Amino acid sequence: MGTGASFWFVAGLGLLYVLRVPLRLCENLAAVTIFLNSLTPKFYVALTGTSSLISGLIFVFEWWYFHKHGTSFIEQVSVSHLRPLMGGTESSISEPGSPSKRESETSRQNLSECKVWRNPLNLFRGAEYRRYTWVTGKEPLTYFDMNLSAQDHQTFFTCDTDFLRPSDTVMQKAWRERNPPARIKAAYQALELNNDCATAYVLLAEEEATTIADAERLFKQALKAGETIYKRSQQCQHQSPQHEAQLRRDTNVLVYIKRRLAMCARKLGRIREAVKIMRDLMKEFPPLTMLNIHENLLESLLELQAYADVQAVLAKYDDISLPKSAAICYTAALLKTRTVSDKFSPETASRRGLSTAEINAVEAIHRAVEFNPHVPKYLLEMKSLILPPEHILKRGDSEAIAYAFFHLQHWKRIEGALNLLQCTWEGTFHHVSVYPKKDLPFFIHFTAGLCSSTAMIALFTHQFPEIMGIFAKAVSMISRTCVEYL
């Protein structure tokens, strides 16, 4: 209980004690006791039955709300509205290095694995997603996914100084626009105002280009403009906080452009060029690990079958302090599987037992499936693949789709890898539940207990009215004694 809540509780008790005589608490309690004594057992049955029904309805609603939204309605209302009134909000100001700040950073790091992330290998809207729309007449992306992308674009490609450059002002509106033709039109308007508007070229490359080659051509124009703006921002970064914010924005734009150029090179078959761009990008901007560029690098190295280089990347990023992903866990399992899969046989293994290398491979698959149990069904083609979304939920089905969409070919290339995966998965994890398992909120347990207890009281009152009447009188006498004592 917070300090504010404790204060109000003590103050309420004190006020009740002071006003016990003016409020005539003893006389009122005596009148209530007489009223309760005059009630029949049927009333108690009806009362407890009604309470059980209401608590049951609350329980059903809480259960439905939790399964639909992943959180408790009562808990959400309590935290959002009641906790601030009770003084439960925490101060937002803390000294650097203070325990509260370190704890909050630790909690954010622990939660980072179970939140929505931008898909590192997301497709191009114009050159790839739109092809699906042309063929099927259906939209491959959900509104929620596109809304998250719009938020990402506003975060990475805009800043507070956009009003200083008319082209950036136009692009700021363009990123907020929901209609694709309107966004493309705004990008051309920005280029009319400034032919070196890098973000305008980015938008056109992402959404208007109908082929990867067209997208690459526009990204190269964006790179030329972005490098000029970035160098200019570097020279002015120490003049004011606004210039620092502008440098961060221009850095984000430059990194995004280079990354997408690397992906264009990968899709066009120039894999070594793509690997070089990614390595240079990771060396030039090492703090931007949250962009997960190493996952793009892993996929490209697997395509080159440069397994030693893949192992070197895993050794650097498969660290307990960094957020894991299906790409890291399953790539580590693939490398261990590669050493034994070509000679692995379930019948032979059952007769002679597993070798050390086979045990290591099986344990690596165990760890990968424990992290995301949805992946094997897609790798084993037990579930159909669809186009991966622009955002994924770590350890969720969307991450499994995104991983299998790009990495299934690498598992198929290694002889026996999918066979070992299937044997290990079916033998150990065939009945595994969805991971991570969500704990039921406290209020669902509370309402379930309230519903059960009131139902039991109603049953006992109906079966043993005399005993329950005595019990009710005893409770009322104890309450009366406590009030008289106050």
Coordinates of C-alpha atoms in Angstrom, one line a residue:
M1 CA 0.0 0.0 0.0
G2 CA 1.3 3.4 -0.9
T3 CA 2.1 6.2 1.6
G4 CA -0.9 8.3 0.3
A5 CA -3.3 5.4 0.7
S6 CA -2.1 4.6 4.2
F7 CA -2.5 8.3 5.2
W8 CA -6.1 8.4 3.9
F9 CA -6.9 5.1 5.7
V10 CA -5.6 6.3 9.0
A11 CA -7.3 9.7 8.6
G12 CA -10.6 7.9 7.9
L13 CA -10.4 5.8 11.0
G14 CA -9.6 8.9 13.0
L15 CA -12.5 10.8 11.6
L16 CA -14.8 7.9 12.3
Y17 CA -13.6 7.8 15.9
V18 CA -14.2 11.5 16.4
L19 CA -17.7 11.5 14.9
R20 CA -18.8 8.3 16.6
V21 CA -21.0 10.3 19.1
P22 CA -22.5 12.8 16.6
L23 CA -23.3 10.1 14.2
R24 CA -24.8 7.9 16.9
L25 CA -22.9 4.8 15.6
C26 CA -23.9 2.6 18.6
E27 CA -27.7 3.3 18.2
N28 CA -27.5 2.9 14.5
L29 CA -25.7 -0.4 14.8
A30 CA -28.2 -1.6 17.3
A31 CA -31.0 -0.8 14.9
V32 CA -29.2 -2.6 12.1
T33 CA -28.8 -5.7 14.4
I34 CA -32.5 -5.7 15.1
F35 CA -33.2 -5.4 11.4
L36 CA -30.9 -8.3 10.6
N37 CA -32.5 -10.5 13.3
S38 CA -35.9 -9.9 11.8
L39 CA -34.8 -11.2 8.4
T40 CA -35.7 -14.7 7.4
P41 CA -33.4 -17.3 6.0
K42 CA -35.0 -16.9 2.6
F43 CA -33.7 -13.4 2.4
Y44 CA -30.1 -14.6 3.0
V45 CA -30.6 -17.2 0.3
A46 CA -31.8 -14.6 -2.1
L47 CA -29.0 -12.2 -1.1
T48 CA -26.2 -14.6 -1.5
G49 CA -27.7 -16.0 -4.7
T50 CA -27.8 -12.6 -6.2
S51 CA -24.3 -11.9 -5.1
S52 CA -23.1 -15.1 -6.6
L53 CA -24.8 -14.3 -9.9
I54 CA -23.3 -10.8 -10.0
S55 CA -19.8 -12.0 -9.2
G56 CA -20.2 -14.8 -11.7
L57 CA -21.1 -12.2 -14.4
I58 CA -18.1 -10.1 -13.4
F59 CA -15.9 -13.2 -13.6
V60 CA -17.2 -14.1 -17.1
F61 CA -16.6 -10.5 -18.3
E62 CA -13.1 -10.4 -16.8
W63 CA -12.3 -13.7 -18.5
W64 CA -13.5 -12.6 -21.9
Y65 CA -11.8 -9.2 -21.6
F66 CA -8.5 -10.9 -20.6
H67 CA -8.6 -13.3 -23.5
K68 CA -9.4 -10.5 -26.0
H69 CA -7.1 -7.8 -24.8
G70 CA -4.5 -9.6 -22.7
T71 CA -5.1 -7.6 -19.5
S72 CA -7.6 -7.4 -16.7
F73 CA -10.3 -4.7 -17.1
I74 CA -10.6 -4.1 -13.4
E75 CA -6.8 -4.0 -13.0
Q76 CA -6.5 -1.6 -16.0
V77 CA -9.1 0.8 -14.6
S78 CA -7.5 0.6 -11.1
V79 CA -4.0 1.4 -12.4
S80 CA -5.1 4.1 -14.8
H81 CA -7.7 5.9 -12.8
L82 CA -7.8 4.9 -9.1
R83 CA -4.1 4.6 -8.4
P84 CA -3.3 8.3 -9.3
L85 CA -6.2 9.3 -6.9
M86 CA -4.7 7.2 -4.1
G87 CA -1.2 8.7 -4.6
G88 CA 0.2 5.6 -6.2
T89 CA 2.0 7.3 -9.0
E90 CA 5.7 7.4 -9.0
S91 CA 7.8 10.4 -9.5
S92 CA 9.1 10.8 -13.0
I93 CA 12.2 12.6 -11.9
S94 CA 15.1 10.5 -10.6
E95 CA 18.8 11.0 -10.4
P96 CA 21.0 9.3 -12.9
G97 CA 22.2 6.0 -11.5
S98 CA 19.6 6.0 -8.8
P99 CA 18.1 2.6 -7.8
S100 CA 14.7 3.4 -9.2
K101 CA 16.1 4.3 -12.5
R102 CA 18.2 1.2 -12.7
E103 CA 15.2 -1.0 -11.7
S104 CA 13.1 0.6 -14.4
E105 CA 15.8 0.0 -17.0
T106 CA 16.1 -3.6 -15.9
S107 CA 12.3 -4.1 -16.1
R108 CA 12.3 -2.5 -19.6
Q109 CA 15.0 -4.9 -20.7
N110 CA 13.1 -7.9 -19.3
L111 CA 10.0 -6.8 -21.2
S112 CA 11.8 -6.2 -24.4
E113 CA 11.5 -9.8 -25.5
C114 CA 7.7 -9.8 -25.3
K115 CA 6.7 -6.7 -27.2
V116 CA 6.0 -5.8 -30.8
W117 CA 9.2 -5.2 -32.9
R118 CA 9.6 -4.0 -36.4
N119 CA 10.3 -6.9 -38.7
P120 CA 14.0 -6.6 -39.7
L121 CA 13.3 -8.3 -43.0
N122 CA 10.0 -6.5 -43.8
L123 CA 9.1 -6.5 -47.5
F124 CA 8.8 -3.4 -49.8
R125 CA 5.2 -2.2 -50.0
G126 CA 5.2 -1.2 -53.6
A127 CA 7.5 -3.8 -55.1
E128 CA 6.3 -6.8 -53.0
Y129 CA 3.2 -6.3 -50.9
R130 CA 1.4 -4.6 -53.7
R131 CA 2.0 -7.6 -56.0
Y132 CA -0.1 -9.7 -53.6
T133 CA -2.9 -7.1 -53.8
W134 CA -2.8 -7.1 -57.6
V135 CA -3.1 -10.9 -57.8
T136 CA -5.6 -11.6 -55.0
G137 CA -7.4 -8.2 -54.6
K138 CA -6.7 -8.5 -50.8
E139 CA -4.6 -6.3 -48.6
P140 CA -1.6 -8.2 -47.1
L141 CA -1.2 -5.8 -44.2
T142 CA -3.6 -5.1 -41.3
Y143 CA -4.6 -1.6 -40.3
F144 CA -2.9 -2.2 -36.9
D145 CA 0.4 -3.1 -38.7
M146 CA 0.3 -0.1 -41.0
N147 CA -0.6 2.2 -38.1
L148 CA 2.5 1.0 -36.2
S149 CA 4.6 1.6 -39.3
A150 CA 3.2 5.2 -39.5
Q151 CA 4.3 5.7 -35.9
D152 CA 7.8 4.3 -36.7
H153 CA 8.1 6.7 -39.6
Q154 CA 7.1 9.7 -37.6
T155 CA 9.6 8.7 -34.8
F156 CA 12.6 8.0 -37.1
F157 CA 12.0 10.5 -40.0
T158 CA 10.7 13.6 -38.2
C159 CA 11.9 16.0 -35.5
D160 CA 11.0 19.3 -33.9
T161 CA 13.0 21.4 -36.4
D162 CA 11.0 20.2 -39.5
F163 CA 9.3 23.6 -39.7
L164 CA 12.7 25.2 -40.6
R165 CA 12.7 23.3 -43.9
P166 CA 9.4 23.5 -46.0
S167 CA 10.1 20.1 -47.6
D168 CA 10.4 18.4 -44.2
T169 CA 7.2 20.1 -43.1
V170 CA 5.4 18.5 -46.1
M171 CA 7.0 15.1 -45.3
Q172 CA 5.9 15.3 -41.7
K173 CA 2.3 15.5 -43.0
A174 CA 3.0 12.8 -45.5
W175 CA 4.0 10.2 -42.9
R176 CA 0.8 10.9 -41.0
E177 CA -1.4 10.4 -44.1
R178 CA -3.2 7.1 -44.3
N179 CA -4.0 7.1 -48.0
P180 CA -1.0 5.8 -50.1
P181 CA -1.7 8.0 -53.1
A182 CA -1.9 11.0 -50.9
R183 CA 1.5 10.1 -49.3
I184 CA 3.1 9.7 -52.8
K185 CA 1.7 13.0 -53.9
A186 CA 3.1 14.7 -50.8
A187 CA 6.5 13.2 -51.5
Y188 CA 6.5 14.7 -55.0
Q189 CA 5.5 18.1 -53.5
A190 CA 8.4 17.9 -51.1
L191 CA 10.8 17.2 -54.0
E192 CA 9.5 20.2 -55.8
L193 CA 10.4 22.3 -52.8
N194 CA 13.8 20.6 -52.3
N195 CA 15.2 18.2 -54.8
D196 CA 17.6 16.8 -52.0
C197 CA 14.8 15.7 -49.7
A198 CA 16.0 12.2 -48.7
T199 CA 12.8 11.2 -46.9
A200 CA 10.7 11.9 -50.0
Y201 CA 12.9 9.5 -52.0
V202 CA 12.5 6.9 -49.2
L203 CA 8.7 7.1 -49.3
L204 CA 8.7 6.8 -53.1
A205 CA 11.1 3.8 -53.0
E206 CA 9.0 2.1 -50.4
E207 CA 5.5 2.7 -51.8
E208 CA 5.6 3.8 -55.5
A209 CA 8.4 1.6 -56.9
T210 CA 6.9 -1.5 -58.5
T211 CA 10.2 -3.5 -58.8
I212 CA 13.2 -3.9 -56.5
A213 CA 15.4 -2.3 -59.2
D214 CA 13.2 0.8 -59.2
A215 CA 13.3 0.9 -55.4
E216 CA 17.1 0.6 -55.4
R217 CA 17.4 3.4 -57.9
L218 CA 15.3 5.7 -55.6
F219 CA 17.2 4.6 -52.5
K220 CA 20.5 5.6 -54.2
Q221 CA 19.1 9.1 -54.8
A222 CA 18.0 9.1 -51.2
L223 CA 21.5 8.1 -50.1
K224 CA 23.1 10.9 -52.0
A225 CA 20.8 13.5 -50.5
G226 CA 20.9 11.9 -47.0
E227 CA 24.7 11.9 -46.8
T228 CA 24.8 15.6 -47.7
I229 CA 22.3 16.4 -45.0
Y230 CA 24.0 14.2 -42.5
K231 CA 27.4 15.8 -42.9
R232 CA 25.7 19.2 -42.6
S233 CA 24.0 18.2 -39.3
Q234 CA 27.2 16.8 -37.9
Q235 CA 28.8 20.3 -38.2
C236 CA 26.0 22.0 -36.4
Q237 CA 25.1 19.4 -33.8
H238 CA 26.7 21.3 -30.8
Q239 CA 24.9 24.6 -31.5
S240 CA 21.7 23.8 -29.7
P241 CA 19.5 20.8 -28.5
Q242 CA 17.4 21.3 -31.7
H243 CA 20.4 20.7 -33.8
E244 CA 21.2 17.5 -31.8
A245 CA 17.7 16.3 -32.4
Q246 CA 18.1 17.0 -36.1
L247 CA 21.3 15.0 -36.2
R248 CA 19.6 12.0 -34.6
R249 CA 16.8 12.2 -37.2
D250 CA 19.3 12.5 -40.1
T251 CA 21.3 9.6 -38.7
N252 CA 18.1 7.5 -38.6
V253 CA 17.3 8.4 -42.2
L254 CA 20.9 7.5 -43.4
V255 CA 20.9 4.2 -41.5
Y256 CA 17.5 3.3 -42.9
I257 CA 18.5 4.1 -46.4
K258 CA 21.7 2.0 -46.3
R259 CA 19.9 -0.9 -44.7
R260 CA 17.3 -0.9 -47.4
L261 CA 19.9 -0.7 -50.1
A262 CA 21.6 -3.7 -48.6
M263 CA 18.2 -5.6 -48.7
C264 CA 17.8 -4.5 -52.4
A265 CA 21.2 -5.9 -53.2
R266 CA 20.3 -9.2 -51.4
K267 CA 17.0 -9.5 -53.3
L268 CA 18.8 -8.8 -56.6
G269 CA 21.4 -11.6 -56.0
R270 CA 24.3 -9.4 -55.1
I271 CA 24.7 -11.0 -51.7
R272 CA 28.4 -10.2 -51.0
E273 CA 27.6 -6.5 -51.7
A274 CA 24.7 -6.7 -49.3
V275 CA 26.9 -8.3 -46.6
K276 CA 29.6 -5.6 -47.0
I277 CA 27.0 -2.8 -46.6
M278 CA 25.6 -4.4 -43.5
R279 CA 29.0 -5.0 -41.9
D280 CA 30.0 -1.4 -42.6
L281 CA 26.7 -0.1 -41.2
M282 CA 27.2 -2.1 -38.0
K283 CA 30.7 -0.7 -37.6
E284 CA 29.7 2.9 -38.4
F285 CA 26.7 2.9 -36.1
P286 CA 27.2 0.3 -33.3
P287 CA 24.7 1.9 -30.9
L288 CA 21.8 1.2 -33.2
T289 CA 21.6 -2.5 -32.2
M290 CA 17.8 -2.2 -31.6
L291 CA 17.4 -2.1 -35.4
N292 CA 18.5 -5.8 -35.5
I293 CA 20.7 -5.3 -38.6
H294 CA 22.5 -8.5 -37.5
E295 CA 19.5 -10.5 -38.4
N296 CA 19.7 -9.2 -42.0
L297 CA 23.4 -10.1 -41.9
L298 CA 22.7 -13.6 -40.6
E299 CA 20.2 -14.4 -43.4
S300 CA 22.6 -13.1 -46.1
L301 CA 25.5 -15.1 -44.7
L302 CA 23.4 -18.3 -44.6
E303 CA 22.6 -17.7 -48.3
L304 CA 26.3 -17.6 -48.9
Q305 CA 26.7 -20.7 -46.8
A306 CA 29.4 -18.9 -44.9
Y307 CA 28.7 -20.8 -41.7
A308 CA 31.9 -19.8 -39.9
D309 CA 30.9 -16.1 -40.3
V310 CA 27.4 -17.0 -39.1
Q311 CA 28.9 -18.5 -36.0
A312 CA 31.0 -15.4 -35.4
V313 CA 27.9 -13.1 -35.6
L314 CA 26.0 -15.4 -33.2
A315 CA 28.9 -15.4 -30.8
K316 CA 28.6 -11.6 -30.6
Y317 CA 24.8 -11.2 -30.5
D318 CA 23.6 -14.4 -28.9
D319 CA 24.2 -12.8 -25.5
I320 CA 22.1 -13.0 -22.4
S321 CA 22.1 -9.2 -22.1
L322 CA 20.6 -8.7 -25.6
P323 CA 17.0 -9.4 -26.6
K324 CA 16.9 -12.8 -28.3
S325 CA 14.8 -13.6 -31.4
A326 CA 13.7 -16.6 -33.4
A327 CA 16.4 -15.8 -36.0
I328 CA 19.2 -16.1 -33.4
C329 CA 17.8 -19.1 -31.5
Y330 CA 16.9 -21.2 -34.6
T331 CA 20.1 -20.2 -36.5
A332 CA 22.2 -21.4 -33.6
A333 CA 20.2 -24.7 -33.7
L334 CA 20.7 -24.9 -37.4
L335 CA 24.5 -24.7 -37.1
K336 CA 24.5 -27.4 -34.4
T337 CA 22.2 -29.6 -36.5
R338 CA 24.3 -29.2 -39.6
T339 CA 27.2 -31.1 -38.0
V340 CA 25.1 -34.3 -37.4
S341 CA 21.9 -34.1 -39.5
D342 CA 23.3 -35.9 -42.6
K343 CA 24.0 -39.1 -40.7
F344 CA 21.3 -38.9 -38.1
S345 CA 18.8 -41.7 -37.9
P346 CA 16.1 -42.1 -35.2
E347 CA 16.4 -45.9 -35.3
T348 CA 20.2 -45.8 -34.9
A349 CA 20.0 -43.2 -32.2
S350 CA 17.5 -45.2 -30.2
R351 CA 19.7 -48.3 -30.3
R352 CA 23.1 -46.8 -29.5
G353 CA 22.0 -43.6 -27.9
L354 CA 22.9 -40.0 -28.9
S355 CA 26.4 -38.9 -29.4
T356 CA 27.8 -35.7 -27.8
A357 CA 27.3 -33.7 -31.0
E358 CA 23.7 -35.0 -31.4
I359 CA 23.0 -34.1 -27.8
N360 CA 24.2 -30.6 -28.4
A361 CA 22.1 -30.3 -31.5
V362 CA 19.0 -31.6 -29.7
E363 CA 19.5 -29.2 -26.8
A364 CA 19.9 -26.3 -29.2
I365 CA 16.6 -27.2 -30.9
H366 CA 15.0 -27.5 -27.4
R367 CA 16.2 -23.9 -26.6
A368 CA 14.9 -22.6 -29.9
V369 CA 11.5 -24.3 -29.5
E370 CA 11.3 -23.1 -25.9
F371 CA 11.8 -19.5 -27.2
N372 CA 9.2 -19.8 -30.0
P373 CA 7.2 -23.0 -30.3
H374 CA 5.3 -21.8 -33.4
V375 CA 8.3 -22.0 -35.7
P376 CA 8.5 -25.8 -36.3
K377 CA 5.1 -26.1 -37.8
Y378 CA 6.1 -23.5 -40.5
L379 CA 9.5 -25.0 -41.1
L380 CA 8.0 -28.5 -41.4
E381 CA 5.3 -27.1 -43.7
M382 CA 2.5 -28.3 -41.4
K383 CA 1.1 -24.8 -41.6
S384 CA 0.9 -22.6 -44.8
L385 CA 3.2 -19.6 -45.0
I386 CA 1.8 -16.2 -45.7
L387 CA 3.5 -12.9 -46.4
P388 CA 5.3 -11.7 -43.2
P389 CA 3.9 -8.6 -41.5
E390 CA 5.9 -5.3 -41.0
H391 CA 5.8 -5.9 -37.2
I392 CA 6.2 -9.0 -35.2
L393 CA 5.5 -10.1 -31.7
K394 CA 8.5 -11.7 -30.1
R395 CA 7.8 -15.4 -29.4
G396 CA 4.5 -15.1 -31.2
D397 CA 3.1 -16.6 -34.4
S398 CA 3.9 -13.5 -36.4
E399 CA 7.6 -13.9 -35.6
A400 CA 7.5 -17.6 -36.6
I401 CA 5.9 -16.6 -40.0
A402 CA 8.6 -14.0 -40.6
Y403 CA 11.4 -16.3 -39.7
A404 CA 10.2 -19.3 -41.7
F405 CA 9.4 -17.1 -44.8
F406 CA 13.1 -16.2 -45.2
H407 CA 14.9 -19.1 -43.5
L408 CA 13.0 -22.2 -44.7
Q409 CA 15.3 -22.5 -47.7
H410 CA 18.4 -22.5 -45.5
W411 CA 17.0 -25.5 -43.4
K412 CA 16.1 -27.3 -46.7
R413 CA 19.6 -26.8 -48.0
I414 CA 21.2 -28.8 -45.2
E415 CA 20.5 -32.5 -45.6
G416 CA 18.6 -34.0 -42.7
A417 CA 18.2 -30.8 -40.8
L418 CA 14.4 -30.8 -41.0
N419 CA 14.3 -34.5 -40.2
L420 CA 16.2 -33.9 -36.9
L421 CA 14.0 -30.9 -36.1
Q422 CA 10.9 -33.0 -36.6
C423 CA 12.1 -35.9 -34.5
T424 CA 13.2 -33.7 -31.7
W425 CA 10.1 -31.5 -31.8
E426 CA 7.6 -34.3 -32.0
G427 CA 9.4 -36.3 -29.3
T428 CA 9.7 -33.5 -26.8
F429 CA 7.6 -30.5 -27.7
H430 CA 4.6 -31.9 -29.6
H431 CA 2.2 -31.0 -26.8
V432 CA 3.9 -27.8 -25.6
S433 CA 1.6 -24.9 -24.9
V434 CA 1.9 -21.4 -26.3
Y435 CA 5.0 -19.8 -24.8
P436 CA 5.3 -17.5 -22.9
K437 CA 2.2 -18.4 -20.8
K438 CA 0.3 -15.4 -19.5
D439 CA -0.5 -15.5 -15.8
L440 CA -4.1 -14.8 -15.0
P441 CA -4.6 -11.3 -13.4
F442 CA -5.4 -11.1 -9.7
F443 CA -8.9 -9.9 -10.2
I444 CA -9.9 -13.0 -12.3
H445 CA -8.8 -15.1 -9.3
F446 CA -10.6 -12.7 -7.0
T447 CA -13.9 -12.7 -8.8
A448 CA -13.8 -16.5 -9.2
G449 CA -13.2 -16.9 -5.4
L450 CA -16.0 -14.4 -4.7
C451 CA -18.4 -16.2 -7.0
S452 CA -17.6 -19.6 -5.4
S453 CA -17.7 -18.3 -1.8
T454 CA -21.1 -16.6 -2.2
A455 CA -22.5 -19.6 -3.9
M456 CA -21.3 -21.8 -1.0
I457 CA -22.8 -19.4 1.5
A458 CA -26.1 -19.4 -0.4
L459 CA -26.1 -23.3 -0.3
F460 CA -25.3 -23.5 3.4
T461 CA -27.9 -20.9 4.3
H462 CA -30.5 -22.9 2.4
Q463 CA -29.5 -26.2 3.9
F464 CA -28.7 -25.0 7.5
P465 CA -30.7 -21.8 8.1
E466 CA -30.5 -22.1 11.9
I467 CA -26.7 -22.5 12.0
M468 CA -26.2 -19.7 9.4
G469 CA -28.5 -17.5 11.4
I470 CA -26.4 -18.0 14.6
F471 CA -23.3 -17.3 12.5
A472 CA -24.7 -14.1 11.2
K473 CA -25.8 -12.9 14.7
A474 CA -22.3 -13.7 16.0
V475 CA -20.7 -11.7 13.3
S476 CA -23.0 -8.7 14.0
M477 CA -22.3 -8.9 17.7
I478 CA -18.6 -8.9 17.0
S479 CA -19.0 -5.9 14.8
R480 CA -21.1 -4.1 17.4
T481 CA -18.5 -4.8 20.1
C482 CA -15.7 -3.4 17.9
V483 CA -17.7 -0.2 17.2
E484 CA -18.5 0.2 21.0
Y485 CA -14.8 -0.2 21.8
L486 CA -13.9 2.6 19.4

